[in-house]
PDB file of C-alpha atoms and ligand atoms in Angstrom:
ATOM      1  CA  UNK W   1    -230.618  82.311-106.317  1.00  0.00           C
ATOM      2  CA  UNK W   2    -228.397  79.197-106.928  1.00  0.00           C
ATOM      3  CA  UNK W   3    -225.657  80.112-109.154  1.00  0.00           C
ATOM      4  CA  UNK W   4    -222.758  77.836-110.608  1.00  0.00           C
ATOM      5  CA  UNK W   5    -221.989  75.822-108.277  1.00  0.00           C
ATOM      6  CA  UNK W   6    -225.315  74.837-106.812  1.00  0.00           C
ATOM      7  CA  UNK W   7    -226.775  73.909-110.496  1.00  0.00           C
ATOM      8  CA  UNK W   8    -223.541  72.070-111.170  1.00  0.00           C
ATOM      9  CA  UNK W   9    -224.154  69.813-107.837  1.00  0.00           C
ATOM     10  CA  UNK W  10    -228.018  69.658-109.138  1.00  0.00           C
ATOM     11  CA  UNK W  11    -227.093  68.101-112.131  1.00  0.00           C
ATOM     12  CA  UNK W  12    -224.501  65.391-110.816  1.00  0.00           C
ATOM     13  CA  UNK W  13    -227.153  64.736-109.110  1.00  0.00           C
ATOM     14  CA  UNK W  14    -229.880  64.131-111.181  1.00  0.00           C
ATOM     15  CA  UNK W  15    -227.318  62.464-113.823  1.00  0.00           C
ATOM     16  CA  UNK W  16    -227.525  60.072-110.961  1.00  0.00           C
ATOM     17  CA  UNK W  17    -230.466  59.379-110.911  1.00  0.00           C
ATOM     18  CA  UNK W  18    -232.620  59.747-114.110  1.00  0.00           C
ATOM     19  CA  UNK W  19    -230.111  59.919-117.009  1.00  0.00           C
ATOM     20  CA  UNK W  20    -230.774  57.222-119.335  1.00  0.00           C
ATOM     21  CA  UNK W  21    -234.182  56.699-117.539  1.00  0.00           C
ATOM     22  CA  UNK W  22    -237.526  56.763-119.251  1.00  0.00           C
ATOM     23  CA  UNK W  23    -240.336  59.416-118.764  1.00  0.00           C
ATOM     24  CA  UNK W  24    -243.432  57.555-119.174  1.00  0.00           C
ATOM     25  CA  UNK W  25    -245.835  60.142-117.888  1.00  0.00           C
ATOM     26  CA  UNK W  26    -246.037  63.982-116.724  1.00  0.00           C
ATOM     27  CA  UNK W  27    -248.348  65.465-114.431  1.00  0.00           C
ATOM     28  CA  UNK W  28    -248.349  69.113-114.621  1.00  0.00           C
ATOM     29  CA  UNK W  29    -249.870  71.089-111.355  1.00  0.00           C
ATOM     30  CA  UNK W  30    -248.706  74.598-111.979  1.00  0.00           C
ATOM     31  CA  UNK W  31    -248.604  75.459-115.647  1.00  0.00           C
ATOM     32  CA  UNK W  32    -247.028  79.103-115.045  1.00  0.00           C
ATOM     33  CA  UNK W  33    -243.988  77.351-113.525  1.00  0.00           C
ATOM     34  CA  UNK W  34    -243.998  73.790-116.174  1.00  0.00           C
ATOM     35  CA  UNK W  35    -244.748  74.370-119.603  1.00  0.00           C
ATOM     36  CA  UNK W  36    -247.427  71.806-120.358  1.00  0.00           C
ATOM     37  CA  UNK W  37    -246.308  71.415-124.142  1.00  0.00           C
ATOM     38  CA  UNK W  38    -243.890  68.960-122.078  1.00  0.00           C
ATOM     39  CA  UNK W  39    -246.717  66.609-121.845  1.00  0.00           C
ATOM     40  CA  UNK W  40    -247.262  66.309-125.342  1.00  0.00           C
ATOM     41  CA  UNK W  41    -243.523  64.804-125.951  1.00  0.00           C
ATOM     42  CA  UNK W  42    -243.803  62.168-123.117  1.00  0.00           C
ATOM     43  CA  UNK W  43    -242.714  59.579-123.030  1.00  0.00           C
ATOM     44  CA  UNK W  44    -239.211  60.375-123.862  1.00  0.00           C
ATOM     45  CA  UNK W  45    -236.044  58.979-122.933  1.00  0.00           C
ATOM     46  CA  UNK W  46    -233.209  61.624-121.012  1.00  0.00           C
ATOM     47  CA  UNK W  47    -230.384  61.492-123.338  1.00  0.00           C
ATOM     48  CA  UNK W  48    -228.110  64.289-121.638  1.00  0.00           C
ATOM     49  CA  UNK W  49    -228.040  66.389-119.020  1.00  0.00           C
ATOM     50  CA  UNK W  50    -225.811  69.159-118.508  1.00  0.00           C
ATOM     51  CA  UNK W  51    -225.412  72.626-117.129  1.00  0.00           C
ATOM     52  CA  UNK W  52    -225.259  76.223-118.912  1.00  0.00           C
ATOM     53  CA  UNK W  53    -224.740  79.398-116.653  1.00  0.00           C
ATOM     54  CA  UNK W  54    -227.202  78.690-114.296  1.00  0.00           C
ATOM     55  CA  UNK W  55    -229.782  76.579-115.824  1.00  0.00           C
ATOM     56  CA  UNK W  56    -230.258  72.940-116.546  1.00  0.00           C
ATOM     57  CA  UNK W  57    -230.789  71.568-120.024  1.00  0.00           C
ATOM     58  CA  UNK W  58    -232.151  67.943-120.123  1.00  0.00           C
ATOM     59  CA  UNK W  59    -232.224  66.826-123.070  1.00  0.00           C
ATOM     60  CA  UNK W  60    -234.735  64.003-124.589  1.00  0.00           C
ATOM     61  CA  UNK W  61    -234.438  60.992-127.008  1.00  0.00           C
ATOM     62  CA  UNK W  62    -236.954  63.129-129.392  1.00  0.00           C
ATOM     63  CA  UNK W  63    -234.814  65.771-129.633  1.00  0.00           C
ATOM     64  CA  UNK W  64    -236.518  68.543-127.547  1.00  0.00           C
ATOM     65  CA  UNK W  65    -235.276  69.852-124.204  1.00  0.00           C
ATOM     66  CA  UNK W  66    -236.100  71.056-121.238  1.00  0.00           C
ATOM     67  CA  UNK W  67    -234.504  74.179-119.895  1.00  0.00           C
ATOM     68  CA  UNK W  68    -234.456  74.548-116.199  1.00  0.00           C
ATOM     69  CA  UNK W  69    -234.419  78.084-114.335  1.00  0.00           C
ATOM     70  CA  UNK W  70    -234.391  76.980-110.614  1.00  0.00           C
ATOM     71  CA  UNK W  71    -234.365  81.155-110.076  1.00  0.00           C
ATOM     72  CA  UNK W  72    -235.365  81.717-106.324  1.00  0.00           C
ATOM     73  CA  UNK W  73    -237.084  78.165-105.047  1.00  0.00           C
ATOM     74  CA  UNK W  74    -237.237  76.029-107.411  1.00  0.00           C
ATOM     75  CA  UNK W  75    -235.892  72.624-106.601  1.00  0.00           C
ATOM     76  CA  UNK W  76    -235.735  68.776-107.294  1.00  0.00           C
ATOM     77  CA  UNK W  77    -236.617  65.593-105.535  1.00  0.00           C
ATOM     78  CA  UNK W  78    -236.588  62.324-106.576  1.00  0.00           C
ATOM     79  CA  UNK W  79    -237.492  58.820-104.696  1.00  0.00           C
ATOM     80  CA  UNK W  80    -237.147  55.417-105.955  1.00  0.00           C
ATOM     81  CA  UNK W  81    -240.210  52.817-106.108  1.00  0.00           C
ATOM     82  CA  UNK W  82    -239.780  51.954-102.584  1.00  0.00           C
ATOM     83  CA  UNK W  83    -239.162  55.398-101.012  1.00  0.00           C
ATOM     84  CA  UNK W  84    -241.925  57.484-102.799  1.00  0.00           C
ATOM     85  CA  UNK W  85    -243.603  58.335 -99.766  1.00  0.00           C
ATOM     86  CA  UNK W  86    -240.116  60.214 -98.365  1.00  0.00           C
ATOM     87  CA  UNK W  87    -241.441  62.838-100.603  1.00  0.00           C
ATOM     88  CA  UNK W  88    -244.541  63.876 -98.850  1.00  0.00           C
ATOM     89  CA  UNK W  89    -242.948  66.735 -96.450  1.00  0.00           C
ATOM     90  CA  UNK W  90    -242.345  68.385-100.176  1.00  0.00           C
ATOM     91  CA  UNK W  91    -246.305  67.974-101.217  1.00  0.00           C
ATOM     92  CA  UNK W  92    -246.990  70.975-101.120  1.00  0.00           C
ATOM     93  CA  UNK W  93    -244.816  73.129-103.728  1.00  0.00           C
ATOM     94  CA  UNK W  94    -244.808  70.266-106.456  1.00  0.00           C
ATOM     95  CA  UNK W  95    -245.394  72.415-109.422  1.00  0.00           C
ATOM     96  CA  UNK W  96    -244.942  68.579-111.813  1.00  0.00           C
ATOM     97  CA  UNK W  97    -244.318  65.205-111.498  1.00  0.00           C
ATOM     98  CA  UNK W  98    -242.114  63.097-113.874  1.00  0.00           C
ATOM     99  CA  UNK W  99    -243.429  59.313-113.847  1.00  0.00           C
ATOM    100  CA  UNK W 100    -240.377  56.848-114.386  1.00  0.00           C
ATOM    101  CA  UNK W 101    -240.643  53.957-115.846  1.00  0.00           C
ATOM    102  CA  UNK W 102    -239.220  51.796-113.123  1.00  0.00           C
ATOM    103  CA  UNK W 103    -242.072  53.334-111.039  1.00  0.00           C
ATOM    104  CA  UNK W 104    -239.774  55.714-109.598  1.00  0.00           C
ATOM    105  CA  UNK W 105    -240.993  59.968-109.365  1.00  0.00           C
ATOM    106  CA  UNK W 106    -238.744  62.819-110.269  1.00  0.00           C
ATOM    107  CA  UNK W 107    -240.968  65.787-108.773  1.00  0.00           C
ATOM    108  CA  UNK W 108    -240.122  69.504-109.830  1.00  0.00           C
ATOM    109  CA  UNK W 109    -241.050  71.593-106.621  1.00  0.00           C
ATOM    110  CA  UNK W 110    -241.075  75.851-106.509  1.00  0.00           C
ATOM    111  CA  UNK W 111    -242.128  77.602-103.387  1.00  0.00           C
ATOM    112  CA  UNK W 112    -242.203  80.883-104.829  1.00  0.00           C
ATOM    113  CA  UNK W 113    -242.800  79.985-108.686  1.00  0.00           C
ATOM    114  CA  UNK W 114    -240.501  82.462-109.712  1.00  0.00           C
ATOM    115  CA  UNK W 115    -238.463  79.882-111.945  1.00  0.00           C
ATOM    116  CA  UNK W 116    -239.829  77.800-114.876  1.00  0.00           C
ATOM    117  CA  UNK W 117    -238.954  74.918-117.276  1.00  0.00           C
ATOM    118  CA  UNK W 118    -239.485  75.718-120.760  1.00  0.00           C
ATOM    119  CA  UNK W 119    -239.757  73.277-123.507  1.00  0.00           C
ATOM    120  CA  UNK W 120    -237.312  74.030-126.700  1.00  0.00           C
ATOM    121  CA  UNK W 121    -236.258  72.664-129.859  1.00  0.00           C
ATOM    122  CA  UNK W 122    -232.627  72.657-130.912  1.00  0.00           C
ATOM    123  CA  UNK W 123    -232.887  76.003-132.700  1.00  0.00           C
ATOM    124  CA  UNK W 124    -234.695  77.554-129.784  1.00  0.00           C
ATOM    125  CA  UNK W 125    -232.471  76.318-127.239  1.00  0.00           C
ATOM    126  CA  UNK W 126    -229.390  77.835-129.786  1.00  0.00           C
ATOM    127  CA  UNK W 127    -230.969  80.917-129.719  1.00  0.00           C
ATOM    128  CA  UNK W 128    -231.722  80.871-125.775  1.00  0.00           C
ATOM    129  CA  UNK W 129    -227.877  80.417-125.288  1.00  0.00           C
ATOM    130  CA  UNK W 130    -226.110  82.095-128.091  1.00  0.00           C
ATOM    131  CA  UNK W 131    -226.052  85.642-125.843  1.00  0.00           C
ATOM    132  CA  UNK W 132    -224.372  83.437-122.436  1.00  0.00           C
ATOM    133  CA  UNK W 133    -220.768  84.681-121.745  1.00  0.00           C
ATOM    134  CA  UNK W 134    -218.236  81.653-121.690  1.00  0.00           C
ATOM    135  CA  UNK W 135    -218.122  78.935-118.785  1.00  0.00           C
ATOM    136  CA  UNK W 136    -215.439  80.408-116.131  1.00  0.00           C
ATOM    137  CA  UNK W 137    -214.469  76.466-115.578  1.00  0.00           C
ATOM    138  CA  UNK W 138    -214.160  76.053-118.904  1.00  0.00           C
ATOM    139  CA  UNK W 139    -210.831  74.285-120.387  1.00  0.00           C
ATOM    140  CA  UNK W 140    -210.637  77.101-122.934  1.00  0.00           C
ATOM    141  CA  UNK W 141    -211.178  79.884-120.630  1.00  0.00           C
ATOM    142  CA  UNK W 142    -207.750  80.772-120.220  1.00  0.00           C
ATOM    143  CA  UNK W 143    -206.655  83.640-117.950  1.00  0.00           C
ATOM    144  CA  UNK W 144    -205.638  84.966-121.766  1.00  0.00           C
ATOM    145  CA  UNK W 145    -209.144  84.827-122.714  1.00  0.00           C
ATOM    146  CA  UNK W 146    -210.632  86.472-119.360  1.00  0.00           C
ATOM    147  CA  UNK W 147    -208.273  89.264-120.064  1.00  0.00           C
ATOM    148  CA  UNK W 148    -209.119  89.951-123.543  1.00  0.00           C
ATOM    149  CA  UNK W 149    -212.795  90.307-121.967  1.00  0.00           C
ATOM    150  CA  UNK W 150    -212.474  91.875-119.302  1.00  0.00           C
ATOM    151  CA  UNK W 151    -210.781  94.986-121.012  1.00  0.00           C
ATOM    152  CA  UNK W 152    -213.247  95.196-123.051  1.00  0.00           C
ATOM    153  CA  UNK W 153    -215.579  96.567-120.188  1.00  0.00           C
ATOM    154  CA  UNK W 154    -213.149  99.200-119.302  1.00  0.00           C
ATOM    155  CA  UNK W 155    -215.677 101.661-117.992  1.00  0.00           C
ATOM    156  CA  UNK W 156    -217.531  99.191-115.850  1.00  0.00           C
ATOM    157  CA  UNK W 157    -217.766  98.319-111.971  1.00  0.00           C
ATOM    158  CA  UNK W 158    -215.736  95.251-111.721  1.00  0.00           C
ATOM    159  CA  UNK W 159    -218.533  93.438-109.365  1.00  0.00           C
ATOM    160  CA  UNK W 160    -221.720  93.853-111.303  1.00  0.00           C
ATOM    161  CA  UNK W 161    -219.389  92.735-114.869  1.00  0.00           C
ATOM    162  CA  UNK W 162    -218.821  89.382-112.614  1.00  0.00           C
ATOM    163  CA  UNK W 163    -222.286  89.074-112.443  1.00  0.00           C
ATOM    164  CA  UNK W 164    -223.041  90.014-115.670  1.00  0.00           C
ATOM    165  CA  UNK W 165    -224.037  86.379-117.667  1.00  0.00           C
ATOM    166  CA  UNK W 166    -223.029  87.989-121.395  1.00  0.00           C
ATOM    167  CA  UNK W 167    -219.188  88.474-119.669  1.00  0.00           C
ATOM    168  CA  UNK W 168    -219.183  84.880-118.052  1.00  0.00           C
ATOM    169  CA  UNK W 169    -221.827  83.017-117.187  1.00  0.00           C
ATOM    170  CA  UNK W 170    -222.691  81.787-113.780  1.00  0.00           C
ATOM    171  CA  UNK W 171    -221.698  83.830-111.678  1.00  0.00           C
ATOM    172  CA  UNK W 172    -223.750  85.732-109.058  1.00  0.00           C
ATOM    173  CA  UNK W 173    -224.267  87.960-106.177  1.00  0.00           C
ATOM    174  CA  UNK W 174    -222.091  85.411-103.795  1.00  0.00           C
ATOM    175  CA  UNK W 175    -219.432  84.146-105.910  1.00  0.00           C
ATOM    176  CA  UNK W 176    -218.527  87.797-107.561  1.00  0.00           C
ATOM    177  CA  UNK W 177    -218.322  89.091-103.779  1.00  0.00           C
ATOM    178  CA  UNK W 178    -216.573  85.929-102.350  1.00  0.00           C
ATOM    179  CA  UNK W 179    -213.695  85.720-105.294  1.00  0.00           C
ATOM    180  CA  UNK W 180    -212.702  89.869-105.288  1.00  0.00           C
ATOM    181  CA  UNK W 181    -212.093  89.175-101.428  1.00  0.00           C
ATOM    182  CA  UNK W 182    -209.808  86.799-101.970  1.00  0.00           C
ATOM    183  CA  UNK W 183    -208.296  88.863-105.032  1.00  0.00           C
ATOM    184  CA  UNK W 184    -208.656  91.555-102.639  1.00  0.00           C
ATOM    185  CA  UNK W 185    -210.043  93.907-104.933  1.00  0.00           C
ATOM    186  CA  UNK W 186    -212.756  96.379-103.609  1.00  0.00           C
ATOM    187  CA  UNK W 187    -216.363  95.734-105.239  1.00  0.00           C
ATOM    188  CA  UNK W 188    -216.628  99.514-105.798  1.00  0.00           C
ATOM    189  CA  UNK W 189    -213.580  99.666-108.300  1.00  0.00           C
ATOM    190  CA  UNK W 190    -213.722 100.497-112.301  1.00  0.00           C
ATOM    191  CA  UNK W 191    -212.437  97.368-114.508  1.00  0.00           C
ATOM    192  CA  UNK W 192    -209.992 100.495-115.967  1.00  0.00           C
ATOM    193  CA  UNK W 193    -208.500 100.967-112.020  1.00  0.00           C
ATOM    194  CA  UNK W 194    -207.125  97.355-111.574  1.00  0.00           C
ATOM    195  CA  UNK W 195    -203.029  96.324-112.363  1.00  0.00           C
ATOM    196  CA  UNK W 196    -202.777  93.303-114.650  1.00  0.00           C
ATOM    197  CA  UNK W 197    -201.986  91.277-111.131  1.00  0.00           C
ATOM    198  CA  UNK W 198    -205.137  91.862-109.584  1.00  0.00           C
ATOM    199  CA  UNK W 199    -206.824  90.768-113.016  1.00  0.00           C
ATOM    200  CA  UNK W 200    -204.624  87.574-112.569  1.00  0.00           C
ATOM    201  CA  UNK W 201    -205.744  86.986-109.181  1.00  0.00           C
ATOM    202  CA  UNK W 202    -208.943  87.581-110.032  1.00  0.00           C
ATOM    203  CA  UNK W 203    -209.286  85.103-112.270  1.00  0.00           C
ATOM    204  CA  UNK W 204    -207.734  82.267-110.324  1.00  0.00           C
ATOM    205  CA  UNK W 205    -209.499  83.128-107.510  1.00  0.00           C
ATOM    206  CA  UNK W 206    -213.070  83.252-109.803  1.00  0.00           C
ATOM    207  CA  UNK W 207    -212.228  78.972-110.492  1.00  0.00           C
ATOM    208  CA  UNK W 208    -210.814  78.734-107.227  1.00  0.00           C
ATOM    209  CA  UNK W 209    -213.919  79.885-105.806  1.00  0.00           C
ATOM    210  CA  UNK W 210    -216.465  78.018-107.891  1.00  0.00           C
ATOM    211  CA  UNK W 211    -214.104  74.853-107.379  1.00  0.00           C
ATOM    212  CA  UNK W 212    -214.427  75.160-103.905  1.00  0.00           C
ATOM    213  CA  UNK W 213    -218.556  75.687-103.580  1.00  0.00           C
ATOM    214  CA  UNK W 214    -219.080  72.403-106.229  1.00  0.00           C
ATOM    215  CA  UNK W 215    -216.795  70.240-103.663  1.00  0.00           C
ATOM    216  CA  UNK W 216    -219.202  71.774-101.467  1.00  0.00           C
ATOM    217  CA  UNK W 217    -222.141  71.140-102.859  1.00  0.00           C
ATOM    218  CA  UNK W 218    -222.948  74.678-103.119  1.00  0.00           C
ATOM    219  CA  UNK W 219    -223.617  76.978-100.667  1.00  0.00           C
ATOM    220  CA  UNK W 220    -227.124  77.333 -98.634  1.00  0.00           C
ATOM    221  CA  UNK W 221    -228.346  80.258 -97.587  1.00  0.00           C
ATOM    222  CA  UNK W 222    -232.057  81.043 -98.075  1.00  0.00           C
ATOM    223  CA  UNK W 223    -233.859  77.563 -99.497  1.00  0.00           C
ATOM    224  CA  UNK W 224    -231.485  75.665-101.797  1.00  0.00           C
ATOM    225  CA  UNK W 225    -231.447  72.563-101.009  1.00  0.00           C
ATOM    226  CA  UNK W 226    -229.972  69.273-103.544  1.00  0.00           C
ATOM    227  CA  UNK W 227    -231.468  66.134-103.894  1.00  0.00           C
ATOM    228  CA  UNK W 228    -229.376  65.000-101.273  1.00  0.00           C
ATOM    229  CA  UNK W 229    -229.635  68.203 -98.679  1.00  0.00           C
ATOM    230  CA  UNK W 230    -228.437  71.262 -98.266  1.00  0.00           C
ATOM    231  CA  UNK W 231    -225.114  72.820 -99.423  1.00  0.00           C
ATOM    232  CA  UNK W 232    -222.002  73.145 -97.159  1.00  0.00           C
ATOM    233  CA  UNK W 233    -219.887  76.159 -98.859  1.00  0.00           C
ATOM    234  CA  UNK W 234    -222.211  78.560 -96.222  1.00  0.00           C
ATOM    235  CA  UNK W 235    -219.386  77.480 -94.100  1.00  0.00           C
ATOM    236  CA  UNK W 236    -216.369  78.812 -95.893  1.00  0.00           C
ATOM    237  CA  UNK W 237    -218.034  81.845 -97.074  1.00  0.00           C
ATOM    238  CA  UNK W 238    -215.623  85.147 -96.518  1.00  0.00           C
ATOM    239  CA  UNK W 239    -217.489  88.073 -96.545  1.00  0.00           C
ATOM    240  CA  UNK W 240    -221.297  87.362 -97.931  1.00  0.00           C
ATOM    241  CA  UNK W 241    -223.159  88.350 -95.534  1.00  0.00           C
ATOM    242  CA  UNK W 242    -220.568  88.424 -92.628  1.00  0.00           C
ATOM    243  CA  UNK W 243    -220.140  91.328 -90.112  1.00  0.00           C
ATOM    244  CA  UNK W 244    -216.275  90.155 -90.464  1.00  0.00           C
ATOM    245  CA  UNK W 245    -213.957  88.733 -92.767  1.00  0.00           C
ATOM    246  CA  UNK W 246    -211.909  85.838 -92.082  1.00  0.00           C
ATOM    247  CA  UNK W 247    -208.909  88.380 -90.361  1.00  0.00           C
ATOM    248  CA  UNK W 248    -211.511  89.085 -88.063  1.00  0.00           C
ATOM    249  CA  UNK W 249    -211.557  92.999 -89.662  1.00  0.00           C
ATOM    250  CA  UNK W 250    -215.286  94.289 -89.506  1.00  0.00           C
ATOM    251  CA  UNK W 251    -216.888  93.992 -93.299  1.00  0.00           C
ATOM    252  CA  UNK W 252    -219.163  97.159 -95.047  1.00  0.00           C
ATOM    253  CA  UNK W 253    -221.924  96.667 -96.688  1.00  0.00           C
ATOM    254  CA  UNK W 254    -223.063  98.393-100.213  1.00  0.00           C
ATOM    255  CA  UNK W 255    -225.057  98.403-103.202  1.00  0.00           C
ATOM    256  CA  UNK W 256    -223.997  97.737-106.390  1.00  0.00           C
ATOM    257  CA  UNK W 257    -225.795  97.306-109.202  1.00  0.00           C
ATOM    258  CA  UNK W 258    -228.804  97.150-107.421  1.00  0.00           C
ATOM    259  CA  UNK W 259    -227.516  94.309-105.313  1.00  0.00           C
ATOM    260  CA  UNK W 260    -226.266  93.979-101.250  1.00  0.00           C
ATOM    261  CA  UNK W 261    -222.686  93.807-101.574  1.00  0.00           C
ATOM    262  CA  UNK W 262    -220.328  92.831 -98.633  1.00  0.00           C
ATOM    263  CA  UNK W 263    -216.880  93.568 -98.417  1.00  0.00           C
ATOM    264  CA  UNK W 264    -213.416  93.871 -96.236  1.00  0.00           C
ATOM    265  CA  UNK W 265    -212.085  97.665 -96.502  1.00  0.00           C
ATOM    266  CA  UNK W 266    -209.164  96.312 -94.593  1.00  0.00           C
ATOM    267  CA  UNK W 267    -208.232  93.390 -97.023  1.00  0.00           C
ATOM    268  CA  UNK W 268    -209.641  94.910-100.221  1.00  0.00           C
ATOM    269  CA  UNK W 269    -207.979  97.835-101.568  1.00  0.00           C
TER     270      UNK W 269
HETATM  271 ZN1   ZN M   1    -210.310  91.756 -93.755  1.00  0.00          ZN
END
């Protein structure tokens, strides 16, 4: 599932490409995935779009927007004018089609329909968000801020509160196991075990981390792919699904939170 960084690189992207553009038609092929009310608000112009936790808000010159869960599959391609036919090896998923008016096609594509774009006024999108922890690369998350927090969750395993989007919001399964190895804290620990260090290092190494995948382009795994390709953080990965870390000690494997969770017993205490 693409998580901070990969939705972040998504929307540079499409920022790119379609902000400021005009929708002049929608074609809607899947209706579970696309909410067809979208059709009824066409044509619109993109006014914003922007990124919270891991969905994509675009908003429209009519003041409705679209919220984006990629979830599993659920990707993005675009081709201008003179290119549209570089989007026929994606034919089959298209779940919608976004008609621009300089001819060129925005197509929303889900292999396993498991996301869905919803179509919200402002109050509904308020609502929709109002619950979301704050951003982790935030300006005013301060490690202050993450500490005040995170003590609030005392009782709680330190890897599934990571991944939990009321505590901060975009962070997953890889980027919760990838930033306690390099705070080398072990995913099994209570937030009430760790030293007011390891909460320090934990939350530079949460930006560092996300930093890192964005330069990256995110990280590819299963099927996330960008506009432009696939992501490149796979390569820098630590212990996500690696039989060693990067000391070359052999990794475990457990579950937490209902959830495959790598880690170093040598470099995380
Ligand atoms: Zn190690």
């Amino acid at each position: 599932m693409p998580e901070l960084p990969e939705v972040e690189t998504l929307v540079q992207q499409l920022k790119k490409r379609v902000l400021g553009k005009k929708i002049t038609q929608i074609e809607i092929i899947d209706p579970k995935v696309v909410d067809p009310k979208i059709k009824k608000i066409s044509p619109f112009k993109i006014t914003k779009i922007y990124r919270r936790a891991k969905s994509i808000i675009i908003e429209t010159n009519n003041n409705y927007f679209l919220h984006v869960h990629l979830r599993m599959t659920g990707h993005f391609h675009f081709a201008p004018k003179t290119k549209l036919s570089s989007l026929d090896p994606y034919k089959k998923f298209i779940v919608a089609k976004f008609h621009i008016s300089d001819d060129s096609l925005l197509t929303h594509n889900s292999i396993r329909k498991f996301g869905h774009i919803n179509l919200l006024n402002k109050q509904q999108l308020q609502k929709e968000l109002s619950k979301l922890g704050p951003e982790p690369l935030d300006k005013k998350f301060t490690l202050k801020k993450f500490k005040e927090i995170i003590t609030k969750k005392y009782r709680a395993n330190v890897k599934t509160t990571l991944m939990d989007q009321n505590f901060i919001a975009g962070v997953g399964n890889i980027y919760a196991q990838e930033a306690l190895y390099h705070a080398h804290i072990d995913p099994r620990r209570k937030i009430s075990s760790l030293e007011e260090k390891e909460i320090s290092l934990l939350y530079q190494q949460i930006r560092k981390v996300l930093h890192k995948a964005i330069q990256h382009h995110g990280t590819t795994v299963e099927n996330y792919v960008h506009i432009e390709g696939t992501g490149g953080f796979q390569k820098y990965l630590a212990v996500y699904q690696k039989n060693s870390c990067p000391k070359k000690h052999p990794t475990k494997k457990t579950t937490l939170g209902g959830r495959g969770t790598f880690y170093c017993p040598q470099c995380q205490k």
